[in-house]
């Protein structure tokens, strides 16, 4: 089966005289190919951008923060640059310096612009998220357009559906994480390698993947391997070696310029020469058993299979089937044009398998590690579904499928697509309604009496759900009290001013930092010194001397604002996976069970002198 193109003559597999190009066309001498005509099902880029942006803006407005690394490693350093205080992880200690300040500076500039529009720091937070939504939508639109032109417009539409209605993209699209940044650049890089209109764009593909690996996450460079292999093979077959070499040099030089900028920025902040991407690789790959990612927890090999099934449901099944489907297409069809199309399609679907294989064998696994490959998953799913529909839609009466009534076929396909969209939407709503409390309870602190208040907000067992200092008034600080967690908590950037130059917290060595996740008692404060406290209460949850139910201590604490928070331990699996309405017609055992997530203030008569 060939991926249909409006330029193919019926039954010939050859470009018609009236066609602009075939999707299997090779670049002409010098790397140029004719222009592509408008295909059925196609959407204009501005329409596609609007669809992507609306979905991403909803995520920016309502998505909970999934990973505490996003807060402590990215939001807090950004807050430090713009407001001169914030929490500091060991990764930013000059001794270790495995985080780049360039990535932070980019977002700090956006936040600073947002501060000119409002003095509310929470507004800055959402401005940065909105810009991330725009950047992601622009990258998605670019890849969508390349897919529609190069493969088939129907594949582009299916790609859009998978991206817009998947819970995974709901989080990844606006997450302030290097893996999300690498996802943006991977989409731009993939589009450059895919789209031959106007000539090969290898240099742009290398540049975008290079920027993603340098500024974002070094390991994202693995996604370029199959695309480079195709490009090298094409250069060999078309005797285009000198021009190919020039394109590679061009792309590498552009990437090295990004690296040079990063080294300059990081040298300024750390006060020493640092090549952060190399240090990240060294720590994660060559640091030994007492260090490295595995000390933060390990998961079984099938962790990502389960996670992707939850975040992409039926789309993930299609993505996993894309390779076998295209391989069968290649083996069972004899037409040369079909085989050429299948080979190129196999190149496009292979980055997903490569990435999944690499990270499935790593002991330490986190959901965010999959972010860069999410668009490739959706592309795989779209290609697989398109190929299946091409066979399923045949009207040849000599085949069994051809004898099935068209209305029945339409019903089957509609049920499948609606199910994929419906399940994804229900999971997105479920997560959004279950876990948003940490973004909601700080509203009372915006009252005028607290705006310049030099008081403390403390976190015990809820330390990892702190949404960042952007939700606290200027002058108010986040502090940690002892909980059952026995690893290393963040410290604070130095707030030294006179005689220390710009941003001394970035280069002064903090105390109590280590790269082995060893607990530092100096990171804790006494709960008696806390003016405010954030805590949660789940009926039936065990308590201990370090994790008492502060919410029930009415003599010491008064509630300022509480929000419902899903009690996962008491909720049925269905309610944890999907949104289940709290209606009488729903059996009680399937309804979601709730705890309380509260911001509390110490009662005046309990303040410590």
XYZ file of C-alpha atoms in Angstrom, residues 56-63 126 129-130 174 432 436 439:
15
model
C -2.145 24.132 24.948
C -3.654 27.242 26.508
C -6.142 25.091 28.394
C -3.179 23.091 29.664
C -1.355 26.279 30.659
C -4.419 27.414 32.593
C -5.462 24.188 34.293
C -2.757 21.498 34.202
C 0.935 31.899 33.863
C 3.172 28.990 30.687
C 1.218 30.793 27.977
C 3.475 23.520 28.784
C -7.206 18.280 36.123
C -5.193 21.052 40.979
C -2.355 25.684 42.442
